[in-house]
Coordinates of C-alpha atoms and ligand atoms in Angstrom, one line a residue:
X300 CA 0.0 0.0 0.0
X301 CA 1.1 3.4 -0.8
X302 CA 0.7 6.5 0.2
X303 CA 2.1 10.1 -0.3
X304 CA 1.7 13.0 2.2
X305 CA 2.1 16.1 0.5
X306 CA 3.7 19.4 2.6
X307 CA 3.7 22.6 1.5
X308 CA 5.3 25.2 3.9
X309 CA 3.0 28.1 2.6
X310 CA -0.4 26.1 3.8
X311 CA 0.0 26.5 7.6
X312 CA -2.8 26.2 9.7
X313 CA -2.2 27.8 12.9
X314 CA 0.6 28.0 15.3
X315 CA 0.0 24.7 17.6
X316 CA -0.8 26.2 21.0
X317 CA 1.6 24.3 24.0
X318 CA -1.2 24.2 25.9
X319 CA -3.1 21.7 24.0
X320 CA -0.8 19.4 26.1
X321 CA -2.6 19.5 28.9
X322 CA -3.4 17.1 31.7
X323 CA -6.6 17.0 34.3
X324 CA -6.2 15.5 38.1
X325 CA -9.7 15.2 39.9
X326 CA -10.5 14.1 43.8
X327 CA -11.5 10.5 42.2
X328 CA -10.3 7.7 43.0
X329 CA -6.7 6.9 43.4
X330 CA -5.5 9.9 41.2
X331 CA -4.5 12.1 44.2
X332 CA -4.6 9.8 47.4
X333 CA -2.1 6.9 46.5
X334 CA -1.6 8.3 43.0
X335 CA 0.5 11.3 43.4
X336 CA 0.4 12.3 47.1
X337 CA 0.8 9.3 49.3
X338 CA 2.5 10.8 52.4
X339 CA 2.8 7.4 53.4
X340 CA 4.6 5.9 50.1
X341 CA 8.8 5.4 50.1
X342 CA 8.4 7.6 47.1
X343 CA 7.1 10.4 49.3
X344 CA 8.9 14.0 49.0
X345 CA 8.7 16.0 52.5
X346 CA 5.6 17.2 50.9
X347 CA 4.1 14.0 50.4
X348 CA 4.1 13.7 46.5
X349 CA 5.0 10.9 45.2
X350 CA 8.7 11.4 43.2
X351 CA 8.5 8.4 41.2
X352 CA 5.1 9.7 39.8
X353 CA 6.0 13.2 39.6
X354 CA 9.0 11.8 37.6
X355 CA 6.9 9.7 35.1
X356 CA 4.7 12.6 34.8
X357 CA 7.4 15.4 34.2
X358 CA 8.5 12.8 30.2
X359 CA 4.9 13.8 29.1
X360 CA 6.0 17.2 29.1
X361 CA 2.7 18.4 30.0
X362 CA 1.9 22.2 30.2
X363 CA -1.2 22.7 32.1
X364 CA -3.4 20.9 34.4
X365 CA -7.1 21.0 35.2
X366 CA -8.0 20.6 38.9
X367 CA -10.0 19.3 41.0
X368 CA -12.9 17.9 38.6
X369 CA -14.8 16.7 36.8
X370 CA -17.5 15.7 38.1
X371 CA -16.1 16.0 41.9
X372 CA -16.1 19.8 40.9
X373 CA -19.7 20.2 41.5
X374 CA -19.5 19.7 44.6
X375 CA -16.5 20.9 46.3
X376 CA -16.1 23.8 48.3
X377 CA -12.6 25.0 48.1
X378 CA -12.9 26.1 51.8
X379 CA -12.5 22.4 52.9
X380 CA -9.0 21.9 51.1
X381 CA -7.1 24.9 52.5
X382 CA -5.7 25.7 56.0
X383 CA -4.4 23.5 59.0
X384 CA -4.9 20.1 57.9
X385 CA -5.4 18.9 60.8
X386 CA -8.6 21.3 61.0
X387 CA -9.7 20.7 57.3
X388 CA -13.0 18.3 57.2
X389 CA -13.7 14.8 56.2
X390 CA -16.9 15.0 53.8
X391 CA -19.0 13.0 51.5
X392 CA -18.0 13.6 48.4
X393 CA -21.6 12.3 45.9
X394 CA -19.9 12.5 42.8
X395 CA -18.3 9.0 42.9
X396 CA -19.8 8.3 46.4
X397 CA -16.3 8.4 48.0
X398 CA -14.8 10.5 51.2
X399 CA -12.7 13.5 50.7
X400 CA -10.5 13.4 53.2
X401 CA -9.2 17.1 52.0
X402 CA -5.5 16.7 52.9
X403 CA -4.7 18.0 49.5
X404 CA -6.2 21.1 48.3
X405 CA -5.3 24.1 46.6
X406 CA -2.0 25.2 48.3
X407 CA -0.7 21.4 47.1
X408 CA -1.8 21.5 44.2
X409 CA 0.0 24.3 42.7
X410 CA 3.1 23.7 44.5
X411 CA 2.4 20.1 42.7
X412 CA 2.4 22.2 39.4
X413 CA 5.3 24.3 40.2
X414 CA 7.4 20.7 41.0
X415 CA 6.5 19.7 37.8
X416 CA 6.6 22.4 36.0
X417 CA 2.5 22.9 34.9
X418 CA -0.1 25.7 34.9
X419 CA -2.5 25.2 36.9
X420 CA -5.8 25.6 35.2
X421 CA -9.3 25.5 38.0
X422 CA -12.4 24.3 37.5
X423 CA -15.0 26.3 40.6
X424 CA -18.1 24.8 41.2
X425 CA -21.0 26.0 39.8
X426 CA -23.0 23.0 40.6
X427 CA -23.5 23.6 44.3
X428 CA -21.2 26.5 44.9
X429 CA -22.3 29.7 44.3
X430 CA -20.2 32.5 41.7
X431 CA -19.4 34.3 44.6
X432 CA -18.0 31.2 46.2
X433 CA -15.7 31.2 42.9
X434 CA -14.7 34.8 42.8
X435 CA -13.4 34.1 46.4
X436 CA -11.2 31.0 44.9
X437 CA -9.7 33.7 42.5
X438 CA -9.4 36.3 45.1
X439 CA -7.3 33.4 47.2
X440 CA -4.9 32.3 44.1
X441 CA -4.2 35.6 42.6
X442 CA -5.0 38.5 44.5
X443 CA -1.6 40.4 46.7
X444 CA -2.2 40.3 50.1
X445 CA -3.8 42.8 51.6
X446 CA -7.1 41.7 51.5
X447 CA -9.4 38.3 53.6
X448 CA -8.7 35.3 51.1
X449 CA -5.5 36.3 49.8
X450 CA -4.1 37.4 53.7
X451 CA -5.9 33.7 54.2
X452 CA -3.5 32.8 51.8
X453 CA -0.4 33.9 53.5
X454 CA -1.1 32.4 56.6
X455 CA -1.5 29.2 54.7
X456 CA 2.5 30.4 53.5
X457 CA 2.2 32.1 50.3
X458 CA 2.6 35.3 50.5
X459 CA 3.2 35.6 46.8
X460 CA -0.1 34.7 44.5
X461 CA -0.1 31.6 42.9
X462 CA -1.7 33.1 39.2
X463 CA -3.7 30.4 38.2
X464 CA -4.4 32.1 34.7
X465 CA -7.2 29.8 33.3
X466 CA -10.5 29.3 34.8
X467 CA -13.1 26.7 34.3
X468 CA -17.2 27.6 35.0
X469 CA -17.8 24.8 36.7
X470 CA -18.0 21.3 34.5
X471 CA -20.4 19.0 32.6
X472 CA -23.2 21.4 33.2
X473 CA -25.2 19.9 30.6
X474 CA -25.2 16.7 31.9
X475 CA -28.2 15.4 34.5
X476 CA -25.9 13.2 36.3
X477 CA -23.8 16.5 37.3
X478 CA -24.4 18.0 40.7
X479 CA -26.6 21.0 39.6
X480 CA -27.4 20.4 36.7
X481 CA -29.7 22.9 35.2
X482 CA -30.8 23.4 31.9
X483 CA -28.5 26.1 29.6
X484 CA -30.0 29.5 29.9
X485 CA -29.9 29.1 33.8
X486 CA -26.2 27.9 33.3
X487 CA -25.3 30.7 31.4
X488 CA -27.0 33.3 33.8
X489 CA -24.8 31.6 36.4
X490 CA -22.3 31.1 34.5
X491 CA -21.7 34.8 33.4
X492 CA -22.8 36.2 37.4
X493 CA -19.3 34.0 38.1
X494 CA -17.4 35.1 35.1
X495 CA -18.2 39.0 35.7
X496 CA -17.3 38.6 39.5
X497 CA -14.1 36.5 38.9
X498 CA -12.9 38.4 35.9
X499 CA -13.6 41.8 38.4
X500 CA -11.6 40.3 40.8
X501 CA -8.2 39.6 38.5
X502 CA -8.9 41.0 34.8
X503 CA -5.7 38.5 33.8
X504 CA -7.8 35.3 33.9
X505 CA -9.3 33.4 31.1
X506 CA -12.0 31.4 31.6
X507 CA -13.8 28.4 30.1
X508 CA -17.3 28.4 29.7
X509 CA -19.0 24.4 29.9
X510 CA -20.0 23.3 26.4
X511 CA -21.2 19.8 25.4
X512 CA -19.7 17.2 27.3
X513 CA -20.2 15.0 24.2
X514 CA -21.3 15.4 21.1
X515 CA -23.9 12.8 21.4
X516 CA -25.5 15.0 24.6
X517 CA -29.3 15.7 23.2
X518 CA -28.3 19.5 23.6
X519 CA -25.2 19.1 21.7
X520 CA -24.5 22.5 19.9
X521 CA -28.2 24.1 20.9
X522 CA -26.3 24.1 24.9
X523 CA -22.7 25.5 23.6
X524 CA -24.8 28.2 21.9
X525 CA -27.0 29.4 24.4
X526 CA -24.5 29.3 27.0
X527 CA -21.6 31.3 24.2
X528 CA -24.5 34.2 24.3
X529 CA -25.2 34.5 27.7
X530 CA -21.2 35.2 28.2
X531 CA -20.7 37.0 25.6
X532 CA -17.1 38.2 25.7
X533 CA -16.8 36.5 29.4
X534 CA -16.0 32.9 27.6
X535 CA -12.4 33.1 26.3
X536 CA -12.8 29.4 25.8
X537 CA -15.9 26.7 25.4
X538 CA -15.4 23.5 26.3
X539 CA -15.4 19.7 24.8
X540 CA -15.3 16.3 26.1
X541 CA -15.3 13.2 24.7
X542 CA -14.5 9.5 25.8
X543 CA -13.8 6.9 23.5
X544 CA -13.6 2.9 23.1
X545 CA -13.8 -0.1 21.5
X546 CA -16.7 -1.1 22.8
X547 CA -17.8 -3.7 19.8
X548 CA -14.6 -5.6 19.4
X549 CA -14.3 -3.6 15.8
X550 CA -10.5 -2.1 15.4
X551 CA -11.1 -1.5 11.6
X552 CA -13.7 1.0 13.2
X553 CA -12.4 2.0 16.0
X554 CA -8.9 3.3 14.0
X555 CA -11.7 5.1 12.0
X556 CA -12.6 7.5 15.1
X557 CA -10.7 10.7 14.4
X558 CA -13.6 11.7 11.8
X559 CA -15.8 11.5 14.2
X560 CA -13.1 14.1 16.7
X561 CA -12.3 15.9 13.7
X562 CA -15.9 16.2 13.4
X563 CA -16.9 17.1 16.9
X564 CA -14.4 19.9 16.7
X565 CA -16.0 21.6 13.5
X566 CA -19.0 21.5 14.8
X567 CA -18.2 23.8 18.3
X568 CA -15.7 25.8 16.3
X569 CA -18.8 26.4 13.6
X570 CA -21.1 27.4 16.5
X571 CA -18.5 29.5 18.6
X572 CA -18.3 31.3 15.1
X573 CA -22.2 32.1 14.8
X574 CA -22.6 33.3 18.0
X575 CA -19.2 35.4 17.5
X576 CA -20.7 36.6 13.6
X577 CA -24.4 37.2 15.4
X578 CA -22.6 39.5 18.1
X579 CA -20.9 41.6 15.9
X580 CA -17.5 40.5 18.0
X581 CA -14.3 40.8 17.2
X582 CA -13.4 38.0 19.6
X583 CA -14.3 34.9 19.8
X584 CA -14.1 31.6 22.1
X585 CA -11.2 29.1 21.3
X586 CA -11.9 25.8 21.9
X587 CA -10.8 23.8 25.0
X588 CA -10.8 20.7 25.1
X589 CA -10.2 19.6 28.5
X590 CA -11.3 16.4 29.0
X591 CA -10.3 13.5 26.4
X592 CA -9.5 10.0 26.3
X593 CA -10.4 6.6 25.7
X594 CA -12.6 5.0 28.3
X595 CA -14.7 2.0 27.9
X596 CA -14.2 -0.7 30.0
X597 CA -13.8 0.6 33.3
X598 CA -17.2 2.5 33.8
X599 CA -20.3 1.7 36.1
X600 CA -18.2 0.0 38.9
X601 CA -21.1 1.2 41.3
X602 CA -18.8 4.3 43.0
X603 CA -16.8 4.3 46.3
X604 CA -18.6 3.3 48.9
X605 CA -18.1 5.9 51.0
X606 CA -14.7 5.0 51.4
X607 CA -11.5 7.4 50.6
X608 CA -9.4 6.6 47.4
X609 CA -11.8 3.6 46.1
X610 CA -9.8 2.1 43.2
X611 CA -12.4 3.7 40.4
X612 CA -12.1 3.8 36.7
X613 CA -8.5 1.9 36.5
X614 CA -8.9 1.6 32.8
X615 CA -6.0 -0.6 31.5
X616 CA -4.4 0.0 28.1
X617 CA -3.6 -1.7 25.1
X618 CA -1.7 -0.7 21.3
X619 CA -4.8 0.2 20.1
X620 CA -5.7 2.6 22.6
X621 CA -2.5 4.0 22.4
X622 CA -3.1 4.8 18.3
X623 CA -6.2 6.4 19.5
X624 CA -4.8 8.8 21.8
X625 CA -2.1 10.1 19.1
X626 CA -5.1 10.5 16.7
X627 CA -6.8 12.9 19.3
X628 CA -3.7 14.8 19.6
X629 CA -2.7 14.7 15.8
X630 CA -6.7 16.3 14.9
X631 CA -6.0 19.1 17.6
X632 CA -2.6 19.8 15.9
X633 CA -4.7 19.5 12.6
X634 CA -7.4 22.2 14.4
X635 CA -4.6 24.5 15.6
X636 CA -6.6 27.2 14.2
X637 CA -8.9 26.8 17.1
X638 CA -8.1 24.2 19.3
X639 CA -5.7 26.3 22.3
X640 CA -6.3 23.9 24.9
X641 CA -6.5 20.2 25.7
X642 CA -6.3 18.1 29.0
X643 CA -5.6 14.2 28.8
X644 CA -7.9 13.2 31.4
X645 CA -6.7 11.8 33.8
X646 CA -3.3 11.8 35.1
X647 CA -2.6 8.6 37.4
X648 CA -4.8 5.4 38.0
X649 CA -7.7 6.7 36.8
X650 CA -7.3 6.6 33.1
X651 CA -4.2 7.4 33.8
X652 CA -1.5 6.7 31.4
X653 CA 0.5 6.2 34.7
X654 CA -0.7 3.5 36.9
X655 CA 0.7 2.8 41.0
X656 CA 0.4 -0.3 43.0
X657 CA 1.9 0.3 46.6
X658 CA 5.2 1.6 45.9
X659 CA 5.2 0.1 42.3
X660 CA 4.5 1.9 39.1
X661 CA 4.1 1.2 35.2
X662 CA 3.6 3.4 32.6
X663 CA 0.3 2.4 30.1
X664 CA 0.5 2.4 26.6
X665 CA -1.0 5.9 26.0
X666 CA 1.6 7.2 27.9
X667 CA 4.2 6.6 24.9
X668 CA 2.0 7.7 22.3
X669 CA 1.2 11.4 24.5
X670 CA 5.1 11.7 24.9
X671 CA 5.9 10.5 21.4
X672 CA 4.6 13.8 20.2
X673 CA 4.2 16.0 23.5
X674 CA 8.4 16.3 22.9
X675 CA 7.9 17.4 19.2
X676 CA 5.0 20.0 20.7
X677 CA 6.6 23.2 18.8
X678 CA 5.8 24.8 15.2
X679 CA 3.3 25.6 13.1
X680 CA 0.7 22.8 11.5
X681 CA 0.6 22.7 7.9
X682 CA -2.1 21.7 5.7
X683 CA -1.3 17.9 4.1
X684 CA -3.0 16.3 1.4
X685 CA -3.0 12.5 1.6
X686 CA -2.7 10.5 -1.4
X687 CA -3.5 7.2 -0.8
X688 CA -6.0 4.0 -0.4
X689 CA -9.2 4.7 2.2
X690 CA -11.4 2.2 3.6
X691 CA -14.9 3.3 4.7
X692 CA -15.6 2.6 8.3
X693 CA -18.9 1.3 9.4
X694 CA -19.3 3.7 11.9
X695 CA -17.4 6.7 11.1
X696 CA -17.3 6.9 7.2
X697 CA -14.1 7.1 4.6
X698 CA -10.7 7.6 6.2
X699 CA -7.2 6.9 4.4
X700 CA -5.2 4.4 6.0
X701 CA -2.6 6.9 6.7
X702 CA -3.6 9.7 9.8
X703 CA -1.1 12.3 10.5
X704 CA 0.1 15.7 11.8
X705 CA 2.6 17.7 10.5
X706 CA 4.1 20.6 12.1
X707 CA 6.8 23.1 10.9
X708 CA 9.4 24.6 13.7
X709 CA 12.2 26.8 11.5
X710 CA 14.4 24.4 10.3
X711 CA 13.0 21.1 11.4
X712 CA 9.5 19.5 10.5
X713 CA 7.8 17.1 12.9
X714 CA 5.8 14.3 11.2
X715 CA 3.4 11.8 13.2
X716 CA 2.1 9.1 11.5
X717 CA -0.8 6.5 12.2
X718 CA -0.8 3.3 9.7
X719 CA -4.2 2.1 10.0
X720 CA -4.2 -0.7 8.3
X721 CA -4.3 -3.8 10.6
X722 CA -2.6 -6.2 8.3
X723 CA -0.8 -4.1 5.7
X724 CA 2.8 -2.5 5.6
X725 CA 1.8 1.3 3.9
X726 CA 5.1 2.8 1.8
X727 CA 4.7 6.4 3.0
X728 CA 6.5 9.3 1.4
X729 CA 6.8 12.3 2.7
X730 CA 6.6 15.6 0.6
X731 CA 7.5 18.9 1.2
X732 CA 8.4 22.4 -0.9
X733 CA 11.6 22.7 0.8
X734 CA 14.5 19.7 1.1
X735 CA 14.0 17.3 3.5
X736 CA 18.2 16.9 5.0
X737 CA 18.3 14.2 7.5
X738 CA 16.5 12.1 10.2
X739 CA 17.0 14.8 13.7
X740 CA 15.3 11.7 15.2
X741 CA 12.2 8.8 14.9
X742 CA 10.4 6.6 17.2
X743 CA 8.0 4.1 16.4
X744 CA 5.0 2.3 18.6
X745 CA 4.3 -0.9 17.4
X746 CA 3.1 -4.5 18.7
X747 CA 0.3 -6.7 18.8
X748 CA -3.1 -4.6 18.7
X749 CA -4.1 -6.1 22.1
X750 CA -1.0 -5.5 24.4
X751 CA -0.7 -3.9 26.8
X752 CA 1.7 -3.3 29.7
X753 CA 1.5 -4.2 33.4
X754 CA 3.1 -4.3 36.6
X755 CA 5.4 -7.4 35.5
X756 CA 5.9 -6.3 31.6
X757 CA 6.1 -2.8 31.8
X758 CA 8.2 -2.4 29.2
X759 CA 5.6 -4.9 26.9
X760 CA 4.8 -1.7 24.6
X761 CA 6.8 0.8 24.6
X762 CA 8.3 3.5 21.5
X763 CA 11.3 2.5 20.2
X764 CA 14.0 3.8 17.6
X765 CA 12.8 3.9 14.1
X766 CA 15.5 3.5 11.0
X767 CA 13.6 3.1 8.5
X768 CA 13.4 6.4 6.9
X769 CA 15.2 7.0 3.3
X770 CA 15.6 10.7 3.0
X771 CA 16.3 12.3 -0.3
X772 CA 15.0 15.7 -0.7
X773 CA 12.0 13.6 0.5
X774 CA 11.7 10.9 2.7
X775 CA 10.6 7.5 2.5
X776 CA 9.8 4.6 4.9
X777 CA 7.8 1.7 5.5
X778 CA 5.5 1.8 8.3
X779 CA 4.5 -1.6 9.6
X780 CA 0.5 -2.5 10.6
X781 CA -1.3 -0.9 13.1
X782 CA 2.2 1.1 13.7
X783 CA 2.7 5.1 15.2
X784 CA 5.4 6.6 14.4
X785 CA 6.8 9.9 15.3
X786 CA 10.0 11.6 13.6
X787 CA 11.5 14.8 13.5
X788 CA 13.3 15.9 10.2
X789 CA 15.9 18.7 9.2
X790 CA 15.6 20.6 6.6
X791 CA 17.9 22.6 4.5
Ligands
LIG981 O1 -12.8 12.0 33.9 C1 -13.8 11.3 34.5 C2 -15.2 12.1 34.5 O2 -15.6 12.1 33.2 C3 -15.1 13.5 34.9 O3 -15.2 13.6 36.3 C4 -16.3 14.1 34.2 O4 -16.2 15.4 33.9 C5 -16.5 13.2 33.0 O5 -17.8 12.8 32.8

C-alpha cells in the first residue's frame, strides 16, 4: 500500500498552542490519594508527592493541568482543602460516592504544578457553589495580600499569588448526572454572574465556559450556543469532552474514530463562530478541550462506597488505545486554528497513562504515544493532502489508512504518523516544498493490537528507535500495521 503526504510550507494552519498538552487531576479515585500524594509511600517527598510519579509525569512534558474535577467539581467547596490540615474536614463527596478526606487542596496543588513544572488551570463549582464562592477561589490564588482570602493565603504560606491564569465555570453542566445540573440558559445566567465577579476580581484570567460534554448529549451544539450568548465576551474558551472505546470488538472502526473528533471539533468551532458573527465580535471563544481520552471498560463500577481513594475507573491499556490517543492529539494539531487547549484526562490510575500499585509503578501504553509527540509540541501545522488508499468505516465513514500531523518549527518538520491498516505494511513518502536533509530523530509504537503493559511487563509496549526512513530531498519509509510513528526531520 502506498501512500504520499504532501507538505507545503506556505499552507499553515495555525501556530499549535503548547497548551493543547494539557493534563486533568480530579479528587476521584486513586488519582491524588495513592496516586500522586501518598504521604505514606517510600516515594514520598517531605511534601508528600510521590517522586517516582511526579518523575513519570514530568516525560509527558505536559503544560497545564485542570483541577479538582470533573465531576467532583460540582460539589466541592474550596474552603474544605485549604488551611491547617489537621482542621480541614472529612466529607462525602456524591460524585463518585467516596470520602474526601481534603489533605490536598489548593495550596498542594499548585506547589504540585510548580514541581513539575504545569499551569494550573481551575475548575470552581457552579454545581452547588455559588459565583461568589468562585470569585473568592480567585481572590485566594491571585490576589496580593492585603485583603481576607489572599491574607488567608499567607497564613497558609504564600505570600506571593499563585496566578492560576485559566478558569473553568464549573463542569459537565449539561449533563443530569452533574451536581446541579440545570438546563443552559440558567447555566449561562450563572455562569456569566461567576465570570463577571471573577474576571472583576483579576482581569488576567481566562475562563472556560461548559460546552457539550459529548457530542452525542441531546443538547449538543443548541447548549454550547446558548450558554456562548449569555457570556458573551466572558468565555475566552468553550469546552469539549469526549470518551472513547472499543466497545464492539471492531479495530477496523475504532482506528476510523478521528472523523468523528475531527468532526466534533468543526462542529463547536462552527457554533462559537455564529454566536461570534451574530454578536458583531471581534473575539471569539477558542476551543478547549479539557477532558479527552479513551474510556470503555472501566465504567459503572457502582462508585466508592463511601470509602476514601476507592480504586475507580483503573482503565487498563492496550496498542490500540494508544493509536487512539495520538489521533486525538494529531486532529487538535490538525485544528490549531482553534483548538488552544486540551487536557488528557486523567493523570494517574484513573485513566491514567501512569498507573501505582503500593510503591510500584508502570507506565500504560497511552503514555508513549502522549510523549511521542508532546516532545515534538513546537511549530506551526501545515495543511497535508493525503494521497492514498481509504477504507470506509462502518461507523465513522471514509478515512485513508494513513492519519497524521505535521508541524513546521524553522528548520525542522515534525511528522506523526498513524498506519491504519491492521494487516498491511503502507510505503509512505513524505513531501514537502523545501528539502528534507536528514533524520534529527524517529520513534516508532508498534506490537500486537491487544497488548498492553503491566506491573510485571512494563516495558511490553513501549516507543522505540525507528531506522527506516530514506531521506532524499523527500523521505521514505515503511511503516508496519497498526504502527505510530513519530519523527523529526531537518531541513535545508
Ligand atoms: O474524567 C472522568 C469524568 O468524566 C469526569 O469527572 C467528568 O467530567 C466526565 O464525565
Amino acid at each position: 500500500m502506498e501512500t504520499k503526504l504532501v507538505l507545503h510550507s506556505q499552507f499553515p494552519i495555525g501556530e499549535v498552542s503548547p497548551l493543547i498538552f494539557g493534563g486533568f487531576l480530579e479528587h476521584l479515585g486513586r488519582s491524588i490519594y495513592t496516586g500522586v500524594y501518598d504521604p505514606d509511600s517510600a516515594h514520598a517527598d517531605g511534601e508528600g508527592m510521590r517522586q517516582d510519579v511526579i518523575e513519570a509525569l514530568r516525560e509527558l512534558e505536559m503544560t497545564i493541568v485542570r483541577y479538582p474535577g470533573g465531576n467532583f467539581a460540582s460539589g466541592y467547596h474550596w474552603r474544605d482543602g485549604v488551611g491547617p490540615r489537621e482542621s480541614r474536614p472529612t466529607v462525602r463527596e456524591l460524585a463518585w460516592q467516596s470520602l474526601e478526606p481534603n489533605t490536598f487542596g489548593t495550596d498542594e496543588f499548585v506547589n504540585l504544578c510548580r514541581k513539575v513544572g504545569w499551569q494550573p488551570m481551575i475548575a470552581v463549582n457552579l454545581g452547588t457553589g455559588s459565583p461568589e464562592e468562585a470569585r473568592d477561589w480567585v481572590e485566594y490564588c491571585n490576589s496580593p495580600i492585603g485583603t481576607r482570602y489572599a491574607d488567608e493565603r499567607a497564613a497558609n504560606g504564600s505570600a506571593d499569588p499563585f496566578d492560576v491564569p485559566i478558569w473553568c465555570l464549573g463542569n459537565e453542566m449539561d449533563g443530569p448526572w452533574q451536581l446541579g445540573h440545570v438546563p443552559a440558559d440558567q447555566y449561562g445566567i450563572r455562569a456569566q454572574q461567576a465570570a463577571k465577579m471573577m474576571k472583576d476580581c483579576d482581569r488576567s484570567i481566562a475562563t472556560v465556559a461548559c460546552g457539550s460534554s459529548g457530542s452525542q448529549m441531546p443538547t449538543f451544539l443548541e447548549w454550547d450556543r446558548q450558554v456562548l450568548e449569555h457570556l458573551g465576551d466572558l468565555a475566552d474558551y468553550v469546552s469539549l469532552h469526549r470518551y472513547v472505546g472499543n466497545r464492539d470488538g471492531n479495530s477496523v472502526d475504532y482506528l476510523a474514530i478521528s472523523n468523528s473528533i475531527d468532526r466534533q471539533i468543526e462542529a463547536v468551532d462552527a457554533c462559537t463562530r455564529l454566536v461570534a458573527e451574530q454578536r458583531r465580535a471581534s473575539s471569539r471563544a477558542w476551543l478547549c478541550f479539557d477532558e479527552w481520552n479513551v474510556w470503555y471498560r472501566a465504567r459503572g463500577q457502582g462508585g466508592g462506597r463511601g470509602t476514601i481513594a476507592p480504586p475507580l475507573l483503573e482503565e487498563r491499556y492496550n496498542l490500540e488505545d494508544a493509536l487512539v490517543v495520538a489521533m486525538f492529539l494529531m486532529s487538535f494539531i490538525r485544528h490549531a486554528d482553534c483548538v488552544k487547549i486540551a487536557n488528557l484526562a486523567q493523570l494517574v490510575n484513573v485513566i491514567g497513562p501512569v498507573m501505582t500499585r503500593g510503591d510500584e509503578l508502570f507506565k500504560q501504553t497511552i503514555f508513549h504515544a502522549f510523549r511521542m509527540i508532546s516532545s515534538r509540541k513546537t511549530g506551526v501545522s501545515l495543511r497535508g493532502a493525503v494521497v492514498g488508499p481509504r477504507y470506509t468505516s462502518e461507523r465513522y465513514g471514509e478515512v485513508a489508512y494513513l492519519d497524521h500531523a505535521a508541524m513546521l518549527d524553522g528548520d525542522r518538520l515534525h511528522v506523526f504518523a498513524v498506519n491504519r491498516s491492521l494487516d498491511e505494511d503502507l510505503r509512505l513518502s513524505v513531501e514537502l516544498d523545501r528539502s528534507i536533509a536528514k533524520v534529527v530523530d524517529a520513534e516508532i509504537l508498534h506490537a500486537e493490537l491487544q497488548a498492553e503493559n503491566d506491573f510485571d511487563a512494563p516495558d511490553r509496549v513501549s516507543s522505540a528507535p525507528f531506522d527506516g526512513w530514506l531521506v532524499q530531498g523527500s523521505a521514505e519509509a515503511v511503516l508496519p500495521p497498526h504502527s505510530f510513528t513519530a519523527t523529526t526531520f531537518a531541513l535545508r
